[in-house]
Every structure is written in C-alpha cells, then in structure tokens.
Amino acid sequence: MVEEEAKSLPMELREKGGVENSGFVQNEAVDDRGTNPSTQEEMPKACIVGVDAAATEEPVLKPYAGMPKEVLLKFSSQAQYRVTREILFWLVIATAILLVCAAIAIIALSPKCLDWWQAGPIYRIYPRSFKDSNMDGNGDLKGIQEKLDHITYLNIKTIWITSFCKSPLKDFGYGVEDFYDIDPMFGSMSDFENLVAAIHDRGLKVIIDLIPNHTSDKHQWFQLSRNRTGKYTDYYIWQDCGQAAGSITPPNNWVSVYGDSSWQFDDVRKQCYFHQFGKEQPDLNFHNLAVQQEIHDIIKFWLGKGIDGFSFSAVKYLLEAKHLRDEPLVNKSQNPENITAYSQLYHDYTTTQVGMHDIIRSFRHTMNQFSSEPGRYRFMGSDGDEKEDMEATMMYYGTTFVQEADFPFNFNLINMKNLSGNSIFEAVNLWMKNMPAGKWPNWAVGSPNAARLSSRIGKEYVNVMNMLLLTLPGTPVTYYGEEIGMENIASESVTFPEKSPMQWDDKVNAGFTEGNSSWLPVNPDYQSVNVEIQMTWSNSTLNLYRELTSLRNNELPIHRGWMCYIWNDSNIFVYVRELDGLDRVFLMVLNFGQESTIDLKAVVPNLPPIATIRLSTNFSNAGKAVSTDQIKTQMGEGLILEYKTAKPVHTMKAFQTNCFVAEKACYSSAFNLLYATC
C-alpha cells in the first residue's frame, strides 16, 4: 500500500521525503497534521525507489522560436552566441565607418557641380518683339509664356528678359519710371508672376535686366528731387550752371554717350543735372547712401517675386568724380570748344571710379541672402563693356576672396571688325588668357544693341558661328531669332532693324501677332525663315542649333572639359575639347573664310589617322570617316570630329600654353563619376 502511494507521488516530492501541497487543497487531514507536531512522528518516511539517474537529469533545451525572455537570456550568455553577436556588432560598426569615410572621400574628391547658369545656354528675349498675345502689335509677357515650349525644344535652361519695367520707353525702356511696376505695354504684375511660375514649372530659370545708374525724368524720385523735397534733394547729381547772354554754361566738358553736353538745365530747380545717356535719363547720385539702399530694396523686391538673377547694365557709370574736373582730350590739338562726341574724351572721371566695385559687391551680398536654399542660387551678370581694357572688364569677376558678378558679359565675338579664322582665335584667346583662374567664361554672337549675326557676317556663316558658340567652354548666350538665322530688316526707314518681330511661321505677320500690324515691320523673308518650317527641314539652322545644344548637354568634354587651340589661319579655327580620364576627344574644325584643306596630323603627330564626323553644318556628313592628314572644309562649314586617344592634347608640352579649363574635373570609368584630383 505504501509503495503504491509512493509511486503516485511526483518524483520531486519523493526525493524530498515529504508531501508538498502546491496550492491545491487535496487533503485537509494532511494540512492538519502539518500543524500538529505530535503527529509528525506518525507520518511515514519517504520510500527510496530505485530510479535510473539519467532519468532524473533535466532535458537539454535548445533555442526555439517564441522563447520567453528568461530562456533567451540563458542562451545569450553562452560563449558561442556571445562571440557571434560581438563579431556582427563590430562588423556593422566597421561597415558604417567605412561608408561614412567613403562618402567623405567622394565629397572631398568630387569637383564642384556646375550651377544652373553654367549648365546650359541663356536665351535672351527682347519682350516687345517676341510674341504678341493681345493683338496690339507689341510683344508682351503672356506672349513669352505662350512660347515656352519653343525654349524647351531648344534645350535652353535659362531665359533672360530685357527691361520691361514701367517706362516712357525712351532708349527702349532703359530709363525706368517705376522700378516696382510692369509697363502696361507688356502686361501686369499678375502676368509676370504667372510667367515666372510657368518658367519654373518647366524646370527653367529666369533673369531680368536692372539698370541702376539712372532713371527716367518722369520717375517720382526725380520729381521730388527737382523740388528739393526732403531726402530726395540729393538723389541726383545737381550743379549750378553758368549763365551768359541767355545761354547755359555747363560745369565742365563732360559729354554724354549720345553726344553733346551731359548737363541739362532744369527750369524747376534752376540747376543743371547730370546724365550719362539721354537728357530724359538723369543719373542717380550713388555717393548718397540712401540711393544705394533704394537699389538694394529693388533687388529684394524682384528676388522676392521669384526671379533667379539679374543682369546689371551700365554699372561702370555708377560713380563720377566729385571734383568735376574737365576730362582729358583724346586729340590734344583739338579745340576744347568743339568737343561734342563721346569718343573725343578720355572718360577718366565719369566711368569706373574708385568705390564702384564696392557698390556692385554690395549688390552681390544682398543677392546672396536669397541664395541659401538648395538649387536657388541667384545669378549676377554685369556688362563690363570695356572694349579696350580687358583687364578692367575682368575686375567684374571679383577676387578670390570677394565675390562680385558670376561673369561680366562677353561681347568679343560681336565686336569683331572682320571675320576670319584668325579674328575668331584672337577674340576667344583675348578672353581666356585674361580671365582669372577658376572663373567661368561666357560668349554671345548677338544682342539687342548690335546688328543681327546674319547681317553682320553673312548668312553663310550663321551655322558655323552657332557651332562655335555652343562648343566653346562656358555659358553661351543666344539672342532670340539667331537659332533660325534671322536678319536685320532691310529698310532705311526702320531705326532698329535688329529688333524686328520673331518669325514663328509663314502666316501673316510671321505669327508674331494676330493684329493688323506689328510695332516694327516683319522681315520679308519670314516665309522661308521661321520656326515652323525649319522644324521640318532636317538640315535647317534650327535643327542644327538643337543638335548642338543636345551634344553640349550630353557630352562631358564639351560640357566642362579642357579646350586647347590647335590651329588658326585666315580661313579656319581648330580646337579640341577633352576631359581627363576620358579617352574620347572632340575636335572642332570651323571655317570662317574660304574653302580650306588642313593636315592636322602634321600639327599634332599623336592624332589618330582617322576621325569620325559626329556633327556637321551639313547633316549628310554625320558619321563619315575623315583622314586627319587631309581635312577639307567649305566656306562656312563646321565639323565636330570624334576620336579616341590615350594621349590628350592638354598633356602635350607643345600645347600646354594653348589650353584652358574652368571647373576642372576628371572622369573615372571604373566608378562612372567625376573627381577633382587628377
């Protein structure tokens, strides 16, 4: 009986030699006995039962899914799991450190990315002549918005709109009546805001003109100044004029850009005011700090409207010498009384005065306050306009430590007196050899202030000039209509033939306006020279322009590589574009004269014997092979040749003085990325 009871007890209780109640009241008598000492002796002793020792050992547990924390902790302390865990931990740490170091190395070694104003061409629009949206014969802001698809078709990234502020339109709007308003001819402020939004929606940028040197004589500031009202009294440059026999004697011999004295008597104030340009455009007094602050406020206003930058015009005229001395004569023997032309004086006291660059740098500082957002850098251009003094023009770039303009606009290719391979080389080399190290060049072949390209050099050279423009290093600037080869209006009655309306199609008024007439007559050649028809011609000026912008955007050597001059003579200009680490080289052979054949293999012995035509002004030549020892070009023909080499020209000692690079970069084919240290 006792043995049966022992067998019925759990093994653990049998080993303890007693009975244990685990909270279940199974036998009250047992509990009573447990409280009475006299009954303990009567309890039977534990029976020792023969049990296999192995059967009494706890079973070996293994990790399993869903194990409780207590079991997990038991296993985590075991050596095999602890060591594995520590190895994985340190591998993760090492990997993270390696990735951080790699990221730092890539950032440190990567070249500066090209900014938006460097990455593509700038398209310059004279708004009155681009597109009329309301049938009044004048182009306007809505018209520009209607034609944004044309801009994107050209692979253009930036639009430059010339002056459109409220103005009496003397000198085409460069004498502003209200810096804070749109001239009604071009639309409203709401139209401008919609245009900016539409431009940005297409991923494009927009810059506008700002002419701080002067205002219109209709400006409120001038009206207050001529009446000596408060702070506006000295907003302009006023001087007493001599009076004799009913005539006015100016304070000195200073002459305006347009000729005759730059002093004009004002009947209201009874003094003379100074004007560098027309008498309707009085110069502001930039020695007055309040005037400078007014310009800073104007800059902030338009940047607040969302524009991406400014082109500052006429900035070299901002300051004049306070001493008012006569400017020296170019011809010392000339009678001073006969001085009437601007070119007859050296303008030592009315241009590029000490402090002028400080004012421009202060404009840059204000613009930088709006450049803190990623991708919203605000561009600043200026018109150095120092045709004879390239060193003075380069000062607008600023210095290594003091930022000024991103670049002064370069008009060397416009100001050439004759066209040849040599003159093109001289115009290009003049800028590149004078440009400060690390700065970015720019090029233009047309402007609202010069005869159109076709009329200036001949229509047979338009395509090769566009090829030059879009393959040189730096930012190309295209004046509207140059992409289709528009010409000046051939009429003596038209005062400004280079500003004729844009030719969109072969309909009445070239698609510029649906009104009865346009503010200037349309060029009679519009039926064959227009956007619509040239889109259908494979070999048109328009399609060549588009192919060139596409090539420029997609090929690194042309986008930001080295440029090395190889050859120039009276007919041709030859240069290469190449990039460190990339074995593909682009060779430009551009003809600006007569038919020519050149042996470039003799000039550069390391050239391969054969090169392939990547693009030609004659589309049918694309893809053909050319022997580099006999490259033939017709008058006005341009070739972009492509070849591979392990010995780029810029590494050859004989050509190193002929090579230039801005924003240097090197290509790694292994990682397909650019790095800075070659």
XYZ file of C-alpha atoms in Angstrom:
678
model
C 0.000 0.000 0.000
C 2.818 2.355 0.910
C 4.637 1.552 -2.290
C 1.588 2.406 -4.357
C 1.250 5.746 -2.601
C 4.926 6.442 -3.217
C 4.552 5.679 -6.879
C 1.615 8.032 -7.115
C 3.644 10.973 -5.759
C 5.788 13.065 -8.025
C 9.430 12.106 -8.078
C 10.432 15.529 -6.719
C 8.324 15.040 -3.584
C 9.594 11.531 -3.073
C 13.144 12.780 -3.078
C 12.298 15.483 -0.558
C 10.844 12.847 1.748
C 7.592 14.657 2.345
C 4.374 15.820 0.873
C 4.031 19.249 -0.640
C 0.775 20.999 -1.488
C 1.269 23.324 -4.381
C -1.680 25.464 -3.533
C -4.305 22.799 -4.204
C -6.271 21.611 -1.145
C -6.392 17.927 -1.874
C -6.369 16.552 1.678
C -7.286 18.682 4.647
C -6.104 15.991 7.021
C -2.638 16.300 5.706
C -2.738 20.015 6.391
C -3.943 19.398 9.912
C -1.159 17.008 10.576
C 1.308 19.502 9.249
C 0.210 21.861 12.104
C 0.336 19.290 14.878
C 3.854 18.354 15.996
C 2.652 15.283 17.784
C 1.524 13.709 14.594
C 4.769 14.203 12.682
C 6.245 11.048 14.062
C 3.359 9.056 12.716
C 3.981 10.169 9.174
C 5.619 7.516 7.057
C 9.176 8.078 5.909
C 9.897 8.581 2.288
C 10.445 5.451 0.382
C 13.579 5.127 -1.660
C 12.686 3.804 -5.010
C 15.293 2.549 -7.446
C 15.284 5.120 -10.299
C 17.746 5.447 -13.164
C 19.954 8.540 -12.588
C 19.820 9.526 -16.231
C 16.066 9.721 -15.985
C 16.353 12.298 -13.242
C 18.517 14.741 -15.276
C 16.825 17.822 -16.755
C 16.282 17.596 -20.536
C 18.700 19.624 -22.729
C 16.903 22.687 -24.086
C 17.690 24.295 -27.497
C 16.761 27.750 -28.762
C 13.342 27.856 -30.317
C 11.071 30.435 -31.842
C 8.941 32.339 -29.377
C 11.110 31.503 -26.350
C 10.454 33.719 -23.306
C 12.915 36.332 -22.143
C 14.243 34.174 -19.295
C 15.198 31.364 -21.688
C 16.634 33.811 -24.228
C 18.874 35.380 -21.592
C 20.082 31.944 -20.552
C 21.330 31.224 -24.065
C 22.604 34.726 -24.843
C 25.235 34.423 -22.140
C 26.738 31.318 -23.686
C 30.117 31.845 -25.399
C 29.076 30.592 -28.827
C 26.284 33.130 -29.069
C 28.092 35.991 -27.347
C 31.112 35.836 -29.665
C 28.934 35.679 -32.797
C 26.935 38.633 -31.570
C 30.033 40.710 -30.893
C 31.511 39.878 -34.300
C 28.327 41.004 -36.047
C 28.205 44.174 -33.932
C 31.734 45.225 -34.829
C 31.164 44.352 -38.486
C 28.189 46.711 -38.549
C 30.239 49.466 -36.875
C 33.148 48.964 -39.274
C 30.815 48.991 -42.284
C 29.167 52.204 -41.094
C 32.555 53.870 -40.566
C 33.685 52.685 -43.991
C 30.568 54.100 -45.639
C 30.977 57.443 -43.841
C 34.639 57.615 -44.862
C 33.743 56.724 -48.444
C 31.083 59.429 -48.510
C 33.538 61.981 -47.117
C 36.163 60.928 -49.642
C 33.707 61.196 -52.539
C 32.610 64.646 -51.379
C 36.202 65.775 -50.848
C 37.397 64.455 -54.196
C 34.337 65.399 -56.238
C 34.594 68.565 -58.325
C 32.116 71.369 -57.815
C 28.899 70.627 -59.652
C 28.091 73.101 -62.384
C 25.407 75.533 -61.291
C 22.295 76.143 -63.364
C 23.747 79.273 -65.001
C 26.741 77.195 -66.151
C 24.857 74.102 -67.262
C 23.141 75.378 -70.403
C 22.669 78.243 -72.850
C 20.943 81.508 -71.937
C 18.229 82.697 -74.337
C 17.905 86.486 -74.460
C 14.450 87.877 -75.232
C 13.519 91.401 -76.205
C 9.898 91.164 -74.981
C 8.359 93.758 -77.293
C 9.440 91.693 -80.315
C 8.952 88.104 -79.148
C 5.201 87.348 -79.202
C 2.081 89.484 -79.043
C -0.796 87.903 -77.122
C -3.398 90.702 -77.221
C -3.245 91.807 -80.866
C -1.904 95.304 -80.136
C 1.220 94.726 -82.227
C 3.580 94.693 -79.212
C 5.111 91.602 -77.697
C 4.272 91.017 -74.039
C 4.770 88.749 -71.033
C 1.836 86.495 -71.876
C 3.349 86.051 -75.326
C 6.571 84.785 -73.787
C 4.576 82.316 -71.693
C 2.787 81.059 -74.802
C 6.121 80.226 -76.423
C 7.904 78.462 -73.563
C 7.658 75.173 -75.450
C 9.997 76.655 -78.051
C 12.546 77.338 -75.316
C 12.446 73.765 -74.060
C 12.604 72.478 -77.663
C 15.951 74.252 -77.994
C 17.277 72.547 -74.818
C 17.599 76.000 -73.254
C 17.717 76.198 -69.458
C 17.686 79.948 -68.775
C 15.648 82.859 -70.152
C 16.958 86.421 -69.992
C 14.212 89.020 -70.385
C 15.360 92.555 -71.129
C 13.819 95.587 -69.446
C 10.034 95.585 -69.005
C 9.547 97.956 -66.045
C 7.233 100.932 -66.381
C 8.953 103.468 -68.617
C 8.289 106.257 -71.130
C 10.229 103.915 -73.474
C 12.927 106.436 -74.249
C 16.004 104.378 -75.133
C 13.784 101.239 -75.180
C 12.877 101.207 -71.533
C 16.325 101.687 -70.033
C 15.138 104.894 -68.337
C 12.735 103.474 -65.752
C 9.780 105.416 -64.375
C 8.865 102.856 -61.699
C 11.189 100.007 -60.695
C 8.329 98.233 -58.892
C 5.816 98.009 -61.722
C 5.371 96.435 -65.164
C 4.912 98.692 -68.150
C 1.273 98.286 -69.305
C 2.541 97.525 -72.809
C 3.921 94.221 -71.503
C 1.100 93.311 -69.122
C 0.562 93.355 -65.381
C 2.382 92.158 -62.289
C -0.005 89.214 -62.251
C 1.119 88.335 -65.787
C 4.729 88.437 -64.642
C 4.059 86.205 -61.633
C 2.261 83.694 -63.862
C 5.170 83.753 -66.302
C 7.729 83.084 -63.567
C 5.618 80.194 -62.233
C 5.292 78.700 -65.728
C 9.039 79.018 -66.315
C 9.842 77.269 -63.049
C 7.243 74.553 -63.718
C 9.284 73.609 -66.787
C 12.495 73.450 -64.781
C 13.808 76.657 -66.361
C 15.337 79.766 -64.792
C 14.712 83.437 -65.495
C 16.931 86.503 -65.157
C 15.965 90.114 -65.824
C 17.664 93.427 -66.538
C 18.306 96.019 -63.851
C 19.716 99.421 -64.820
C 20.640 101.136 -61.525
C 22.657 104.039 -62.951
C 19.767 106.295 -63.920
C 16.007 106.694 -64.022
C 13.531 108.403 -66.283
C 12.924 112.086 -65.652
C 9.302 111.003 -65.070
C 10.317 108.984 -62.005
C 8.823 110.153 -58.722
C 12.299 110.455 -57.204
C 13.328 112.974 -59.854
C 10.145 114.992 -59.468
C 10.741 115.206 -55.717
C 14.432 115.983 -56.201
C 13.875 118.844 -58.632
C 11.573 120.372 -55.985
C 14.186 119.815 -53.225
C 11.828 117.604 -51.236
C 13.366 116.040 -48.120
C 15.853 113.216 -48.592
C 15.255 113.201 -52.348
C 17.025 116.556 -52.749
C 20.357 114.856 -53.411
C 19.111 111.695 -55.135
C 20.526 113.060 -58.415
C 23.659 115.000 -59.366
C 22.866 118.717 -59.377
C 25.261 121.573 -60.060
C 24.955 125.293 -60.633
C 25.355 126.282 -64.260
C 26.864 129.467 -65.550
C 24.601 131.814 -67.447
C 25.799 134.288 -70.027
C 23.867 136.114 -72.724
C 20.870 133.869 -72.140
C 22.823 130.647 -72.724
C 23.730 127.993 -70.167
C 27.362 127.148 -69.490
C 27.778 123.599 -68.113
C 30.044 122.943 -65.084
C 32.641 121.097 -67.201
C 33.312 119.468 -70.571
C 31.720 116.092 -69.782
C 29.886 114.615 -72.782
C 27.039 112.089 -72.796
C 27.291 108.704 -74.503
C 24.908 110.003 -77.161
C 26.938 113.171 -77.740
C 26.790 116.825 -76.621
C 26.990 118.021 -73.041
C 25.955 115.611 -70.294
C 24.487 118.526 -68.282
C 20.883 119.644 -68.697
C 19.363 122.751 -67.146
C 16.150 122.236 -65.157
C 13.706 125.153 -65.082
C 12.145 123.990 -61.812
C 15.270 123.668 -59.680
C 17.276 126.250 -61.636
C 20.303 123.948 -61.701
C 21.841 121.503 -64.144
C 21.502 117.754 -63.639
C 23.981 115.191 -64.946
C 23.040 112.472 -67.445
C 25.462 109.950 -68.936
C 22.865 108.971 -71.551
C 19.834 110.909 -72.848
C 18.643 114.079 -71.146
C 15.444 112.185 -70.236
C 17.604 109.790 -68.163
C 19.168 111.658 -65.204
C 21.935 109.833 -63.336
C 21.332 108.812 -59.737
C 23.778 110.052 -57.111
C 25.416 106.873 -55.823
C 27.562 108.863 -53.411
C 24.281 109.145 -51.478
C 23.847 106.023 -49.296
C 20.068 106.432 -49.376
C 20.168 105.936 -53.153
C 22.210 102.769 -52.731
C 19.642 101.460 -50.248
C 16.851 102.136 -52.732
C 18.570 99.838 -55.247
C 19.039 97.150 -52.593
C 15.299 97.322 -51.877
C 14.528 96.953 -55.588
C 16.787 93.880 -55.770
C 14.984 92.323 -52.798
C 11.586 93.065 -54.321
C 12.233 91.220 -57.579
C 14.061 88.339 -55.922
C 11.002 88.027 -53.714
C 8.945 87.684 -56.892
C 10.910 84.523 -57.679
C 13.395 85.609 -60.346
C 16.671 83.699 -60.447
C 19.087 86.527 -61.135
C 19.905 89.905 -62.627
C 21.889 91.328 -65.468
C 23.155 94.687 -64.209
C 23.580 97.184 -67.030
C 25.575 100.428 -67.271
C 27.316 99.746 -63.957
C 30.615 101.351 -64.953
C 28.787 104.716 -64.919
C 27.566 104.437 -61.298
C 30.032 106.943 -59.847
C 31.519 110.209 -61.064
C 34.433 112.153 -59.628
C 33.267 114.757 -57.114
C 35.891 117.308 -58.202
C 34.149 117.824 -61.584
C 37.399 118.457 -63.485
C 37.365 118.512 -67.284
C 38.105 115.148 -68.838
C 41.278 114.988 -70.985
C 41.011 115.271 -74.758
C 41.961 112.346 -76.975
C 43.361 114.789 -79.528
C 45.317 117.379 -77.575
C 45.352 119.753 -80.528
C 41.582 119.822 -80.842
C 39.755 122.980 -79.817
C 38.016 122.205 -76.477
C 35.053 124.281 -77.580
C 34.374 121.817 -80.383
C 34.088 118.708 -78.220
C 30.696 117.139 -78.882
C 31.315 113.375 -79.357
C 31.817 110.857 -76.550
C 34.835 109.343 -78.332
C 36.706 112.666 -78.222
C 37.402 112.417 -74.485
C 39.124 110.015 -72.137
C 36.460 109.278 -69.538
C 38.740 109.187 -66.531
C 36.272 110.926 -64.215
C 32.903 109.519 -65.296
C 33.499 105.742 -65.534
C 34.934 103.010 -63.278
C 35.590 105.303 -60.332
C 37.040 104.163 -57.008
C 34.213 102.624 -54.956
C 32.195 101.478 -57.956
C 33.148 97.823 -57.470
C 32.300 98.091 -53.773
C 28.756 99.057 -54.729
C 28.454 96.100 -57.115
C 29.768 93.756 -54.424
C 27.135 95.087 -52.050
C 24.505 94.111 -54.639
C 26.035 90.629 -54.677
C 25.824 90.482 -50.883
C 22.112 91.304 -50.969
C 21.513 88.642 -53.615
C 23.355 86.059 -51.531
C 20.736 86.492 -48.830
C 18.301 84.864 -51.254
C 20.702 82.089 -52.322
C 20.639 79.940 -49.186
C 18.001 77.477 -50.411
C 19.347 74.405 -52.274
C 19.081 74.912 -56.004
C 18.096 78.578 -55.633
C 21.412 80.295 -56.229
C 20.781 83.794 -57.609
C 22.871 84.649 -60.651
C 24.516 88.024 -61.161
C 25.829 89.203 -64.506
C 27.175 92.619 -65.437
C 28.069 94.382 -68.656
C 31.740 95.215 -68.181
C 31.651 96.887 -71.599
C 35.333 97.769 -71.509
C 36.126 97.121 -75.171
C 39.647 98.487 -74.997
C 40.563 97.491 -71.440
C 40.151 93.754 -70.886
C 41.853 93.946 -67.502
C 39.168 96.366 -66.303
C 36.441 94.030 -67.556
C 37.927 91.097 -65.662
C 37.643 93.040 -62.407
C 33.883 92.435 -62.511
C 34.579 88.778 -61.699
C 35.681 89.911 -58.242
C 38.642 88.374 -56.465
C 39.491 85.024 -54.952
C 38.035 86.119 -51.617
C 35.452 88.753 -52.609
C 32.602 87.693 -54.869
C 31.188 90.062 -57.463
C 29.498 89.136 -60.754
C 29.382 85.473 -61.753
C 30.655 86.823 -65.035
C 30.720 90.089 -66.977
C 29.014 89.538 -70.312
C 31.468 88.914 -73.126
C 30.821 90.711 -76.426
C 34.189 89.988 -78.089
C 32.583 87.910 -80.841
C 30.114 90.732 -81.537
C 32.725 93.499 -81.586
C 34.981 91.849 -84.196
C 35.667 94.183 -87.101
C 36.154 91.377 -89.642
C 35.567 87.640 -89.829
C 38.349 85.089 -90.292
C 39.837 82.115 -88.525
C 42.478 84.407 -87.049
C 39.999 87.016 -85.782
C 37.899 84.325 -84.119
C 41.008 82.950 -82.418
C 42.004 86.421 -81.227
C 38.549 87.138 -79.793
C 38.443 83.813 -77.944
C 42.030 83.933 -76.751
C 41.704 87.520 -75.518
C 39.049 86.474 -73.022
C 40.533 83.140 -71.979
C 44.069 84.378 -71.313
C 42.822 87.341 -69.241
C 40.106 85.540 -67.290
C 41.082 84.947 -63.622
C 41.839 81.352 -62.665
C 38.804 79.389 -61.580
C 36.303 81.765 -63.204
C 33.699 80.841 -65.804
C 33.660 82.269 -69.372
C 30.662 83.216 -71.494
C 30.058 84.034 -75.149
C 27.473 85.854 -77.252
C 27.136 86.395 -81.001
C 24.046 88.630 -80.928
C 22.391 91.306 -78.793
C 19.611 93.928 -78.971
C 22.312 96.581 -79.402
C 24.118 95.118 -82.422
C 23.271 94.114 -85.965
C 21.988 90.574 -86.266
C 24.504 87.828 -86.912
C 23.323 87.118 -90.475
C 23.509 90.793 -91.412
C 26.820 91.373 -89.680
C 28.875 88.465 -91.039
C 26.724 86.915 -93.775
C 24.076 84.194 -93.613
C 26.532 81.560 -94.906
C 28.428 81.788 -91.602
C 25.461 81.617 -89.207
C 25.628 77.852 -88.670
C 29.362 77.749 -88.062
C 29.087 80.667 -85.617
C 26.400 78.799 -83.684
C 28.678 75.745 -83.685
C 31.472 77.874 -82.252
C 29.162 79.418 -79.656
C 27.878 76.068 -78.388
C 31.199 74.192 -78.280
C 33.384 76.783 -76.547
C 33.848 76.350 -72.787
C 31.495 78.423 -70.662
C 27.938 79.710 -70.969
C 26.618 80.563 -74.459
C 24.107 83.418 -74.824
C 21.719 83.376 -77.783
C 19.703 86.424 -78.839
C 16.183 85.458 -79.932
C 15.972 84.602 -83.634
C 19.644 83.644 -84.003
C 18.579 79.989 -83.794
C 16.788 80.364 -87.151
C 19.206 82.842 -88.738
C 17.027 85.961 -88.666
C 18.402 89.036 -90.412
C 18.040 92.772 -89.899
C 15.116 94.431 -91.637
C 16.491 95.762 -94.905
C 14.838 99.166 -94.680
C 16.392 102.577 -94.124
C 13.169 103.798 -92.521
C 13.491 101.293 -89.667
C 15.613 102.719 -86.866
C 16.222 99.456 -85.027
C 16.338 96.643 -87.605
C 17.890 94.142 -85.165
C 14.740 94.239 -83.001
C 12.290 93.019 -85.657
C 9.495 90.657 -84.537
C 10.245 86.976 -84.035
C 9.331 84.878 -87.080
C 7.219 81.940 -85.905
C 5.532 80.742 -89.097
C 4.653 81.751 -92.665
C 1.277 83.272 -91.788
C 0.526 86.994 -91.779
C 2.982 88.937 -89.596
C 5.046 85.737 -89.225
C 2.780 84.506 -86.436
C 4.066 87.270 -84.168
C 0.675 88.952 -83.829
C -2.893 88.319 -84.918
C -3.430 92.064 -85.072
C -3.336 94.132 -88.227
C 0.248 95.306 -87.742
C 3.310 94.994 -85.523
C 5.289 97.757 -83.829
C 8.145 97.118 -86.261
C 7.628 95.533 -89.674
C 8.331 91.819 -90.019
C 11.291 90.875 -92.192
C 10.029 89.976 -95.700
C 11.996 86.696 -95.626
C 9.717 85.285 -92.897
C 8.032 82.803 -95.275
C 11.266 80.791 -95.538
C 12.970 81.866 -92.311
C 10.652 80.856 -89.499
C 10.439 78.330 -86.686
C 7.607 76.214 -88.053
C 9.137 75.489 -91.444
C 12.656 74.934 -90.101
C 11.368 72.291 -87.704
C 10.511 70.218 -90.790
C 13.869 70.686 -92.537
C 16.473 68.173 -91.406
C 19.356 70.428 -92.414
C 17.917 73.688 -91.066
C 19.660 76.228 -88.856
C 17.088 75.494 -86.137
C 17.674 71.735 -86.090
C 21.441 72.199 -86.154
C 21.138 74.537 -83.168
C 19.077 71.921 -81.326
C 21.554 69.145 -82.138
C 24.387 71.326 -80.866
C 22.672 72.106 -77.546
C 21.910 68.407 -77.099
C 25.536 67.472 -77.790
C 26.755 70.121 -75.374
C 24.426 68.947 -72.615
C 25.252 65.257 -73.004
C 28.999 65.168 -73.642
C 31.247 65.861 -70.661
C 34.296 67.044 -72.657
C 32.195 69.781 -74.278
C 30.237 70.456 -71.122
C 33.180 71.140 -68.824
C 36.427 69.807 -70.250
C 39.674 71.298 -71.489
C 39.867 73.497 -74.568
C 43.139 73.545 -76.497
C 43.844 75.612 -79.604
C 45.464 73.523 -82.322
C 45.464 75.734 -85.397
C 44.232 79.025 -86.780
C 44.760 80.832 -90.066
C 42.802 83.214 -92.270
C 40.228 80.512 -93.020
C 39.869 78.098 -90.139
C 39.971 77.892 -86.351
C 40.685 74.456 -84.861
C 40.474 73.372 -81.205
C 39.788 70.277 -79.136
C 37.569 69.601 -76.132
C 38.741 66.789 -73.857
C 38.417 65.555 -70.292
C 40.997 63.880 -68.043
C 40.265 60.173 -67.688
C 38.090 60.019 -70.796
C 39.671 58.726 -73.982
C 37.085 60.368 -76.273
C 38.089 63.726 -77.734
C 36.084 66.206 -79.805
C 37.936 68.123 -82.499
C 36.287 71.264 -83.937
C 37.318 72.380 -87.413
C 35.453 75.614 -88.155
C 35.704 77.525 -91.421
C 35.257 81.315 -91.268
C 36.811 82.051 -94.652
C 37.138 80.235 -97.944
C 37.459 76.558 -98.848
C 40.399 75.036 -96.994
C 42.310 71.771 -96.535
C 44.460 71.211 -93.440
C 46.881 68.446 -92.402
C 46.280 68.275 -88.647
C 48.331 65.090 -88.380
C 51.399 67.217 -89.084
C 50.354 69.722 -86.393
C 49.549 67.102 -83.737
C 51.551 63.931 -84.510
C 49.662 61.892 -81.906
C 46.340 62.364 -83.683
C 44.892 59.082 -84.953
C 44.853 58.759 -88.732
C 41.048 58.602 -88.881
C 38.356 60.578 -87.057
C 34.566 60.330 -87.309
C 32.280 63.254 -88.051
C 29.976 63.486 -85.025
C 28.143 66.578 -86.268
C 28.453 68.833 -89.290
C 26.805 72.006 -90.532
C 25.878 69.691 -93.410
C 23.856 66.938 -91.722
C 24.528 64.434 -94.505
C 28.202 64.247 -93.480
C 27.469 62.934 -89.990
C 29.035 59.536 -89.328
C 31.564 59.739 -92.153
C 35.249 58.979 -91.573
C 37.822 61.713 -92.195
C 41.593 61.401 -92.633
C 43.210 63.749 -90.135
C 46.031 64.488 -92.564
C 43.592 65.939 -95.070
C 40.554 67.623 -93.538
C 38.646 69.662 -96.093
C 36.049 72.309 -95.243
C 33.921 74.528 -97.452
C 33.227 78.216 -96.801
C 31.210 78.500 -93.587
C 31.368 74.770 -92.879
C 31.850 73.402 -89.398
C 32.898 69.883 -88.383
C 32.819 68.255 -84.963
C 35.106 65.226 -85.217
C 35.370 62.493 -82.618
C 38.287 60.180 -81.972
C 39.857 58.135 -79.190
C 43.325 58.598 -77.782
C 45.419 57.794 -74.738
C 47.429 60.998 -75.211
C 45.136 64.064 -74.932
C 46.393 67.350 -76.323
C 46.406 69.212 -72.993
C 49.057 66.808 -71.668
C 51.416 67.561 -74.559
C 54.124 70.035 -73.667
C 53.938 71.780 -77.031
C 50.283 72.788 -76.465
C 50.093 73.449 -72.725
C 50.168 77.230 -73.158
C 47.232 76.911 -75.567
C 44.999 75.001 -73.151
C 42.401 76.312 -70.705
C 39.956 74.718 -68.302
C 37.306 76.123 -65.966
C 35.864 73.983 -63.159
C 38.408 71.223 -63.764
C 37.159 67.650 -63.417
C 38.470 64.154 -64.087
C 36.478 61.103 -65.127
C 36.715 57.654 -63.537
C 35.480 54.966 -65.903
C 35.650 52.364 -63.110
C 33.099 54.203 -60.955
C 31.463 56.296 -63.703
C 31.899 59.522 -61.767
C 33.871 62.744 -61.766
C 36.583 63.595 -59.264
C 38.681 66.685 -58.711
C 42.248 65.459 -58.254
C 43.713 64.125 -61.482
